[in-house]
Amino acid sequence: MIFTSQDYLLVLPEIFLAIAAMGLLMLGVFQKRDHVGATLWPAVASLAVALALLLGGSGFTGEAFGGLFVQDAFSVFMKVLVLTGAGAAIILSQRYAREQGMDRFEFPVLLVLATLGMMMMISAGNLISLYVGLELQSLALYVVAAFRRDSQRSTEAGLKYFILGAISSGMLLYGCSLIYGFAGTVEFARLAEVFAGHAGSDPSLGVIFGLVFVIAGLAFKVSAVPFHMWTPDVYEGSPTAVTAFFATAPKVAAMALFVRVMVGPFADLLSEWQQILFFISVTSMALGALAAIQQTNIKRLMAYSSIGHVGYALVGLSAGTEQGVQGVIIYMSIYLVMNLGTFACILSMRNQGRMLEGIDDLRGLSKTNPLMAAALAIFMFSMAGIPPLAGFFGKLYVFLAAVEAGLYTLAVIGVLASVVGAFYYLRIIKLMYFDEPVETLDSPLGLSAAGIMGVTAVAILLFFLVPGPLVETAGAAAASLFPG
């Protein structure tokens, strides 16, 4: 196989990020002091340069390295989200890492490597490149989950994530091998041709089994029911800065991969995978709405919230249409912004330097820290889907796509789950505005947390005034997955 300059041009942001990660590692090794500040801002700068290279080359689309790597409007859009989310999460971790026993230079380097894996996942054009990207991301995330070696909770979270993640990778790999065995190829484009050639006839049982195992592996990565069991424990046990990272960029990348696999090689098997996604979406929305009600730890609550939000995003994917994919892209964009803002608040929950994680610790926050209470209220209202905040529009687009595709039951269940789920978001607002303070949070907030909190709150609050750029760009990105 001969590689051309076009191949390298398409993959330039990933090549740069790989070289930057190695450079950051060398920079950290040769520093006299082992501290996170040595590599944190260079890591953020590396992500910014990768973003600039990505946007600068966004006009170059196509396949590279014999179809292993695909660059299109969809991949460019989702990579912008991933790079932005990863950069913001690393910035948010600065103060936490310094104060909570994670002051080591390897931390930002691992997050950069995980981001590189996510970019590879989003551009996968082949079952092998899909798996390689997924593992590159996962291995780095297993390590950062257990990054506080002196903490039993962190070590348990890393171990649990690793064991369950290995099982899910095994299922995904088994599914890929079945599909290769029955279809005779691992390339997405060829798989689409093979399955299109059997239009009107039932696919073989082996392909169906392979498809089920692939969906199971991907459902684990987005923490959808019934493969969600790792999420609450890993979210709670991991260092809070790592949880903030888990809840943002990896979730977007995994959902992008889910979309690419379902509407790419398996587009003509819609009737087979639609009913599976229907079940996963309904159970995720139901569990996310009901299980979070009993939670007293805010990180566990955010874990169940993320399970519910994945269910809403899968409503759009279940439609299997261009409009549905557009809804998923809009939903994940808004989800990323809401979570960055919420975790900026959670990372600011300190009392005399001690991190607080209890939901009751937010009692009376409006009296002691009104700006933070106002920002958190905006994020909670948005996650509950209250209009005119951005979260309402995210749900609106996926439900409309489901209705257009004739999935009325799914749309109705989604609306009902939103109503039930609103309870625990509104409970936080009630604690902040109608209860008396129990703990007084440290003030002032860190500069980076306050900045991200303010920008994301304004974006969520005023989204309804200028939704056009996001909706139109998401529409163009979705259209690139439906040629013709």
Coordinates of C-alpha atoms in Angstrom, one line a residue:
M1 CA 0.0 0.0 0.0
I2 CA 1.4 3.4 -1.0
F3 CA 0.6 6.4 1.2
T4 CA 0.3 9.8 -0.4
S5 CA 0.7 13.3 0.9
Q6 CA -3.1 13.6 1.0
D7 CA -3.2 10.7 3.5
Y8 CA -0.9 12.6 5.9
L9 CA -2.7 15.9 5.3
L10 CA -6.0 14.4 6.5
V11 CA -4.5 12.9 9.6
L12 CA -2.2 15.9 10.4
P13 CA -4.0 16.9 13.7
E14 CA -3.7 13.3 15.1
I15 CA 0.0 13.1 14.0
F16 CA 0.7 16.4 15.8
L17 CA -1.1 15.3 18.9
A18 CA 0.9 12.0 19.0
I19 CA 4.2 13.8 18.7
A20 CA 3.0 16.4 21.2
A21 CA 2.2 13.7 23.8
M22 CA 5.7 12.2 23.4
G23 CA 7.2 15.7 23.7
L24 CA 5.1 16.4 26.9
L25 CA 6.4 13.1 28.4
M26 CA 10.0 14.1 27.7
L27 CA 9.3 17.6 29.1
G28 CA 7.9 16.1 32.3
V29 CA 10.8 13.6 32.7
F30 CA 13.5 16.3 32.4
Q31 CA 11.8 18.7 34.8
K32 CA 13.6 19.0 38.1
R33 CA 10.3 18.9 40.0
D34 CA 7.6 16.4 39.4
H35 CA 4.4 18.6 39.3
V36 CA 1.3 18.9 37.1
G37 CA 2.1 22.5 36.2
A38 CA 5.1 21.3 34.0
T39 CA 2.8 19.7 31.4
L40 CA -0.7 21.1 32.0
W41 CA -0.6 24.3 30.0
P42 CA 1.6 22.8 27.3
A43 CA -1.0 20.0 27.0
V44 CA -3.8 22.6 26.6
A45 CA -1.7 24.4 24.0
S46 CA -1.2 21.1 22.2
L47 CA -4.9 20.5 22.0
A48 CA -5.4 24.1 20.8
V49 CA -2.9 23.6 18.0
A50 CA -4.5 20.3 17.0
L51 CA -7.9 22.2 16.9
A52 CA -6.4 24.9 14.7
L53 CA -4.9 22.2 12.4
L54 CA -8.3 20.5 12.3
L55 CA -10.2 23.6 11.4
G56 CA -7.5 24.8 9.0
G57 CA -7.8 21.5 7.1
S58 CA -11.5 21.1 7.4
G59 CA -11.9 21.6 3.7
F60 CA -9.9 18.4 3.0
T61 CA -12.2 15.4 3.3
G62 CA -11.9 11.8 2.2
E63 CA -10.4 8.5 3.2
A64 CA -6.7 8.0 4.2
F65 CA -4.5 4.9 4.5
G66 CA -6.7 2.6 2.4
G67 CA -9.9 3.5 4.2
L68 CA -8.6 3.0 7.7
F69 CA -9.2 6.7 8.5
V70 CA -12.2 8.8 7.3
Q71 CA -12.3 12.6 7.5
D72 CA -15.7 14.2 6.7
A73 CA -17.9 17.1 8.1
F74 CA -19.2 14.8 10.8
S75 CA -15.8 13.8 12.1
V76 CA -14.5 17.4 12.0
F77 CA -17.5 18.6 14.0
M78 CA -17.3 15.9 16.7
K79 CA -13.5 16.3 17.0
V80 CA -14.0 20.0 17.6
L81 CA -16.3 19.1 20.5
V82 CA -13.8 16.5 21.9
L83 CA -10.8 18.8 21.7
T84 CA -12.8 21.7 23.3
G85 CA -14.2 19.4 26.1
A86 CA -10.8 17.8 26.8
G87 CA -9.0 21.2 26.9
A88 CA -11.6 22.6 29.3
A89 CA -11.5 19.5 31.5
I90 CA -7.7 19.7 31.8
I91 CA -7.9 23.4 32.7
L92 CA -10.5 22.6 35.4
S93 CA -8.2 19.9 36.8
Q94 CA -5.4 22.3 37.5
R95 CA -6.3 23.4 41.1
Y96 CA -7.7 20.0 42.0
A97 CA -4.6 18.1 40.9
R98 CA -2.4 20.4 42.8
E99 CA -4.3 20.2 46.1
Q100 CA -5.6 16.6 46.1
G101 CA -2.4 14.5 45.7
M102 CA -2.4 14.3 41.9
D103 CA 0.4 16.8 41.4
R104 CA 2.3 14.7 38.9
F105 CA 3.2 15.5 35.3
E106 CA 1.8 12.3 33.8
F107 CA -1.8 13.3 34.4
P108 CA -2.2 15.9 31.5
V109 CA -0.1 13.6 29.2
L110 CA -2.5 10.7 29.8
L111 CA -5.5 12.9 29.0
V112 CA -3.8 14.0 25.8
L113 CA -3.3 10.4 24.8
A114 CA -6.9 9.6 25.6
T115 CA -8.0 12.5 23.4
L116 CA -5.8 11.1 20.6
G117 CA -7.7 7.8 20.9
M118 CA -11.0 9.6 20.8
M119 CA -10.0 11.3 17.5
M120 CA -9.0 8.0 16.0
M121 CA -12.4 6.5 17.1
I122 CA -14.4 9.3 15.5
S123 CA -12.5 8.9 12.2
A124 CA -12.5 5.1 12.1
G125 CA -13.3 3.6 8.7
N126 CA -12.5 0.1 9.5
L127 CA -13.3 -2.4 12.3
I128 CA -9.6 -2.6 13.2
S129 CA -9.0 1.1 13.4
L130 CA -12.2 1.4 15.5
Y131 CA -10.7 -1.1 18.0
V132 CA -7.3 0.5 18.1
G133 CA -8.7 4.0 18.7
L134 CA -11.1 2.6 21.4
E135 CA -8.3 0.8 23.2
L136 CA -5.9 3.8 23.0
Q137 CA -8.6 5.9 24.7
S138 CA -9.6 3.2 27.2
L139 CA -6.1 2.3 28.5
A140 CA -5.4 6.0 29.3
L141 CA -8.7 6.3 31.1
Y142 CA -8.2 3.2 33.2
V143 CA -5.0 4.7 34.5
V144 CA -6.4 8.2 35.3
A145 CA -9.3 6.6 37.1
A146 CA -6.9 5.1 39.6
F147 CA -4.5 8.0 39.6
R148 CA -4.8 8.7 43.3
R149 CA -2.8 5.6 44.4
D150 CA -3.2 6.6 48.1
S151 CA -7.0 6.5 47.8
Q152 CA -8.8 3.1 48.2
R153 CA -11.9 4.5 46.3
S154 CA -9.8 5.6 43.4
T155 CA -7.9 2.3 43.2
E156 CA -11.2 0.4 43.3
A157 CA -12.7 2.6 40.6
G158 CA -9.7 2.1 38.3
L159 CA -9.7 -1.7 38.8
K160 CA -13.5 -2.0 38.3
Y161 CA -13.3 0.2 35.2
F162 CA -10.4 -1.9 33.8
I163 CA -12.1 -5.3 34.4
L164 CA -15.5 -4.4 33.0
G165 CA -13.9 -2.4 30.2
A166 CA -11.8 -5.5 29.3
I167 CA -15.0 -7.6 29.2
S168 CA -16.7 -5.1 26.9
S169 CA -13.7 -4.9 24.6
G170 CA -13.8 -8.7 24.4
M171 CA -17.5 -8.6 23.4
L172 CA -16.8 -5.9 20.8
L173 CA -13.9 -7.8 19.4
Y174 CA -15.9 -11.0 19.2
G175 CA -18.7 -9.2 17.4
C176 CA -16.1 -7.7 14.9
S177 CA -14.7 -11.2 14.3
L178 CA -18.2 -12.6 13.6
I179 CA -19.0 -9.9 11.2
Y180 CA -15.7 -10.3 9.4
G181 CA -16.3 -14.1 9.2
F182 CA -19.7 -13.8 7.7
A183 CA -19.2 -10.6 5.6
G184 CA -15.6 -11.2 4.5
T185 CA -14.4 -7.7 5.1
V186 CA -13.6 -5.2 7.9
E187 CA -13.9 -2.0 5.9
F188 CA -17.0 0.1 6.6
A189 CA -17.5 1.0 3.0
R190 CA -17.3 -2.7 1.8
L191 CA -19.5 -3.9 4.7
A192 CA -22.2 -1.3 3.6
E193 CA -22.0 -2.7 0.1
V194 CA -22.3 -6.3 1.3
F195 CA -25.3 -5.6 3.4
A196 CA -27.0 -3.4 0.7
G197 CA -26.7 -6.3 -1.7
H198 CA -28.9 -8.4 0.6
A199 CA -31.7 -5.8 0.8
G200 CA -35.0 -7.4 1.1
S201 CA -33.6 -10.7 2.5
D202 CA -32.8 -11.5 6.1
P203 CA -29.1 -11.3 7.0
S204 CA -27.4 -14.4 8.3
L205 CA -27.7 -15.4 12.0
G206 CA -23.9 -14.9 12.4
V207 CA -24.1 -11.3 11.2
I208 CA -27.0 -10.6 13.7
F209 CA -25.0 -12.1 16.5
G210 CA -22.0 -10.0 15.5
L211 CA -24.1 -6.9 15.4
V212 CA -25.5 -7.6 18.8
F213 CA -22.0 -8.0 20.3
V214 CA -20.8 -4.8 18.6
I215 CA -23.7 -2.9 20.0
A216 CA -23.1 -4.3 23.5
G217 CA -19.4 -3.2 23.3
L218 CA -20.4 0.3 22.2
A219 CA -23.3 0.6 24.7
F220 CA -20.7 0.0 27.5
K221 CA -18.6 2.8 26.3
V222 CA -21.5 5.3 26.3
S223 CA -22.8 3.7 29.6
A224 CA -26.2 2.8 28.3
V225 CA -28.4 0.2 30.1
P226 CA -27.9 -2.7 30.6
F227 CA -24.1 -2.0 30.4
H228 CA -24.1 0.9 32.7
M229 CA -23.2 -0.8 36.0
W230 CA -19.6 0.6 36.0
T231 CA -20.7 4.3 35.7
P232 CA -21.9 5.2 39.3
D233 CA -19.0 3.5 41.1
V234 CA -16.4 4.8 38.7
Y235 CA -17.8 8.3 38.7
E236 CA -17.9 8.4 42.5
G237 CA -14.6 6.7 43.1
S238 CA -12.4 8.5 40.6
P239 CA -10.9 11.8 41.4
T240 CA -13.4 14.5 40.7
A241 CA -11.2 16.1 38.0
V242 CA -11.2 12.7 36.2
T243 CA -14.9 12.4 36.6
A244 CA -15.3 15.7 34.9
F245 CA -13.2 14.4 32.0
F246 CA -15.2 11.1 31.8
A247 CA -18.5 13.0 31.6
T248 CA -17.5 15.2 28.7
A249 CA -15.1 14.3 25.9
P250 CA -15.1 10.5 26.0
K251 CA -18.9 10.4 26.1
V252 CA -19.1 12.6 22.9
A253 CA -16.4 10.4 21.2
A254 CA -18.2 7.2 22.1
M255 CA -21.5 8.5 20.8
A256 CA -19.9 9.7 17.6
L257 CA -18.5 6.2 17.1
F258 CA -21.9 4.6 17.8
V259 CA -23.5 6.9 15.2
R260 CA -20.8 6.2 12.6
V261 CA -21.0 2.4 13.0
M262 CA -24.8 2.3 12.9
V263 CA -25.5 4.6 10.0
G264 CA -22.4 3.5 8.1
P265 CA -21.7 -0.2 7.5
F266 CA -25.0 -1.3 9.1
A267 CA -27.3 1.3 7.6
D268 CA -29.2 -1.4 5.6
L269 CA -29.7 -3.5 8.7
L270 CA -31.8 -0.7 10.3
S271 CA -34.8 -3.0 11.1
E272 CA -32.4 -5.3 13.0
W273 CA -30.6 -2.7 15.2
Q274 CA -33.4 -0.3 15.6
Q275 CA -35.3 -2.5 18.0
I276 CA -32.1 -3.1 20.0
L277 CA -31.5 0.6 20.3
F278 CA -35.2 1.2 21.1
F279 CA -34.8 -1.1 24.1
I280 CA -31.5 0.4 25.2
S281 CA -32.8 4.0 24.9
V282 CA -36.0 3.3 26.9
T283 CA -34.3 1.5 29.7
S284 CA -31.5 4.1 29.9
M285 CA -34.0 7.0 30.1
A286 CA -36.1 5.1 32.8
L287 CA -33.1 4.1 34.9
G288 CA -31.5 7.5 34.6
A289 CA -34.7 9.2 35.8
L290 CA -35.6 6.9 38.6
A291 CA -32.3 5.7 40.1
A292 CA -30.9 9.3 40.5
I293 CA -33.7 10.3 42.9
Q294 CA -32.2 8.3 45.8
Q295 CA -28.7 9.6 45.4
T296 CA -27.0 11.7 48.1
N297 CA -23.6 12.0 46.4
I298 CA -23.5 14.5 43.6
K299 CA -21.0 12.5 41.5
R300 CA -23.3 9.4 41.7
L301 CA -26.2 11.7 40.7
M302 CA -24.3 13.0 37.7
A303 CA -23.5 9.4 36.7
Y304 CA -27.2 8.4 36.6
S305 CA -27.9 11.7 34.9
S306 CA -25.4 10.8 32.2
I307 CA -27.1 7.4 31.7
G308 CA -30.4 9.2 31.2
H309 CA -28.9 11.7 28.8
V310 CA -27.4 8.8 26.7
G311 CA -30.9 7.4 26.5
Y312 CA -32.2 10.7 25.1
A313 CA -29.4 10.9 22.5
L314 CA -30.1 7.3 21.5
V315 CA -33.7 8.3 20.7
G316 CA -32.3 10.3 17.8
L317 CA -30.0 7.5 16.7
S318 CA -32.9 5.0 16.9
A319 CA -34.7 6.9 14.1
G320 CA -31.8 6.0 11.8
T321 CA -32.4 9.1 9.7
E322 CA -30.4 12.2 8.8
Q323 CA -32.6 14.3 11.0
G324 CA -32.1 11.8 13.9
V325 CA -28.3 12.1 13.5
Q326 CA -28.6 15.9 13.4
G327 CA -30.5 15.6 16.7
V328 CA -27.8 13.5 18.3
I329 CA -25.1 16.0 17.3
I330 CA -27.1 18.9 18.7
Y331 CA -27.9 17.0 21.8
M332 CA -24.3 16.0 22.5
S333 CA -23.0 19.5 21.8
I334 CA -25.4 20.9 24.4
Y335 CA -24.7 18.0 26.8
L336 CA -21.0 18.8 26.7
V337 CA -21.5 22.4 27.6
M338 CA -23.9 21.6 30.4
N339 CA -21.6 19.1 31.9
L340 CA -18.5 21.3 31.7
G341 CA -20.4 24.0 33.6
T342 CA -21.8 21.6 36.2
F343 CA -18.4 20.0 36.9
A344 CA -16.9 23.5 37.2
C345 CA -19.4 24.0 40.1
I346 CA -18.7 20.6 41.6
L347 CA -15.0 21.2 41.5
S348 CA -15.6 24.5 43.4
M349 CA -17.4 22.8 46.3
R350 CA -14.8 23.2 49.0
N351 CA -14.9 23.9 52.7
Q352 CA -11.6 25.1 54.1
G353 CA -9.8 23.4 51.3
R354 CA -11.7 20.1 51.8
M355 CA -13.7 18.8 48.8
L356 CA -17.4 18.3 49.3
E357 CA -19.5 15.8 47.4
G358 CA -22.8 15.6 49.2
I359 CA -25.9 17.1 47.6
D360 CA -26.9 18.5 51.0
D361 CA -23.7 20.5 51.1
L362 CA -25.5 22.8 48.5
R363 CA -28.1 23.9 51.1
G364 CA -28.4 27.7 51.1
L365 CA -25.8 28.2 48.4
S366 CA -27.8 31.2 47.0
K367 CA -27.1 33.1 50.3
T368 CA -23.4 32.3 50.5
N369 CA -22.4 32.2 46.9
P370 CA -25.3 33.7 44.7
L371 CA -23.4 33.7 41.4
M372 CA -22.4 30.0 41.6
A373 CA -26.0 29.1 42.7
A374 CA -27.4 31.0 39.7
A375 CA -25.0 29.2 37.3
L376 CA -25.8 25.8 38.8
A377 CA -29.5 26.5 38.7
I378 CA -29.2 27.3 34.9
F379 CA -27.4 24.0 34.3
M380 CA -30.0 22.0 36.4
F381 CA -33.0 23.7 34.6
S382 CA -31.3 23.0 31.3
M383 CA -30.6 19.3 32.1
A384 CA -34.3 19.0 33.1
G385 CA -35.3 20.3 29.7
I386 CA -37.0 23.4 30.9
P387 CA -37.6 26.0 28.1
P388 CA -36.1 28.3 26.8
L389 CA -32.8 26.9 28.0
A390 CA -30.5 24.9 25.6
G391 CA -31.3 21.5 27.1
F392 CA -34.9 21.8 26.0
F393 CA -33.9 22.2 22.4
G394 CA -31.6 19.2 22.6
K395 CA -34.5 17.0 23.6
L396 CA -36.8 18.7 21.2
Y397 CA -34.7 17.8 18.1
V398 CA -34.2 14.1 19.1
F399 CA -37.9 13.7 19.9
L400 CA -39.0 15.3 16.6
A401 CA -36.7 13.0 14.7
A402 CA -38.3 10.0 16.5
V403 CA -41.8 11.2 15.6
E404 CA -40.8 11.8 12.0
A405 CA -39.5 8.2 11.9
G406 CA -42.8 6.9 13.3
L407 CA -41.3 6.0 16.7
Y408 CA -44.2 7.7 18.6
T409 CA -43.9 5.4 21.6
L410 CA -40.2 6.2 22.1
A411 CA -40.9 9.9 21.9
V412 CA -43.7 9.7 24.5
I413 CA -41.6 7.6 26.9
G414 CA -38.8 10.2 26.5
V415 CA -41.1 13.0 27.5
L416 CA -42.4 11.1 30.5
A417 CA -38.8 10.2 31.6
S418 CA -37.9 13.9 31.3
V419 CA -40.8 14.8 33.6
V420 CA -39.7 12.2 36.2
G421 CA -36.0 13.1 35.9
A422 CA -36.8 16.8 36.5
F423 CA -37.5 16.0 40.1
Y424 CA -33.9 15.5 41.2
Y425 CA -32.6 18.5 39.2
L426 CA -35.3 20.7 40.7
R427 CA -34.5 19.3 44.2
I428 CA -30.9 20.7 43.9
I429 CA -32.4 24.1 43.1
K430 CA -34.8 23.9 46.1
L431 CA -31.8 23.1 48.4
M432 CA -29.8 26.1 47.1
Y433 CA -32.6 28.6 47.2
F434 CA -35.1 27.5 50.0
D435 CA -32.9 25.9 52.7
E436 CA -30.6 27.4 55.2
P437 CA -26.8 27.0 54.7
V438 CA -25.1 24.1 56.4
E439 CA -21.6 24.4 55.0
T440 CA -20.1 27.6 53.7
L441 CA -18.2 27.0 50.5
D442 CA -14.8 28.6 50.1
S443 CA -14.7 31.9 48.2
P444 CA -13.4 33.1 45.8
L445 CA -13.6 30.3 43.2
G446 CA -10.6 29.4 41.1
L447 CA -10.2 31.7 38.1
S448 CA -10.4 28.9 35.6
A449 CA -13.5 27.3 37.2
A450 CA -15.2 30.7 37.4
G451 CA -14.4 31.5 33.8
I452 CA -15.7 28.1 32.4
M453 CA -18.8 28.3 34.7
G454 CA -19.6 31.8 33.4
V455 CA -19.1 31.1 29.7
T456 CA -21.1 27.9 29.7
A457 CA -23.9 29.4 31.8
V458 CA -24.3 32.3 29.3
A459 CA -24.1 29.9 26.4
I460 CA -26.9 27.7 27.9
L461 CA -29.0 30.7 28.9
L462 CA -28.9 32.5 25.5
F463 CA -28.8 29.6 23.1
F464 CA -32.4 30.2 22.1
L465 CA -31.5 33.6 20.7
V466 CA -28.9 32.2 18.1
P467 CA -29.5 28.5 17.6
G468 CA -28.9 28.8 13.8
P469 CA -25.1 28.2 13.7
L470 CA -25.2 25.0 15.7
V471 CA -28.3 23.6 14.0
E472 CA -27.0 24.3 10.5
T473 CA -23.5 23.0 11.2
A474 CA -25.0 19.9 12.8
G475 CA -27.2 19.4 9.8
A476 CA -24.2 19.6 7.4
A477 CA -22.3 17.2 9.6
A478 CA -25.2 14.7 9.6
A479 CA -25.6 15.0 5.8
S480 CA -22.0 13.9 5.3
L481 CA -23.0 10.5 6.7
F482 CA -25.9 10.1 4.2
P483 CA -24.4 10.5 0.7
G484 CA -26.9 11.1 -2.1

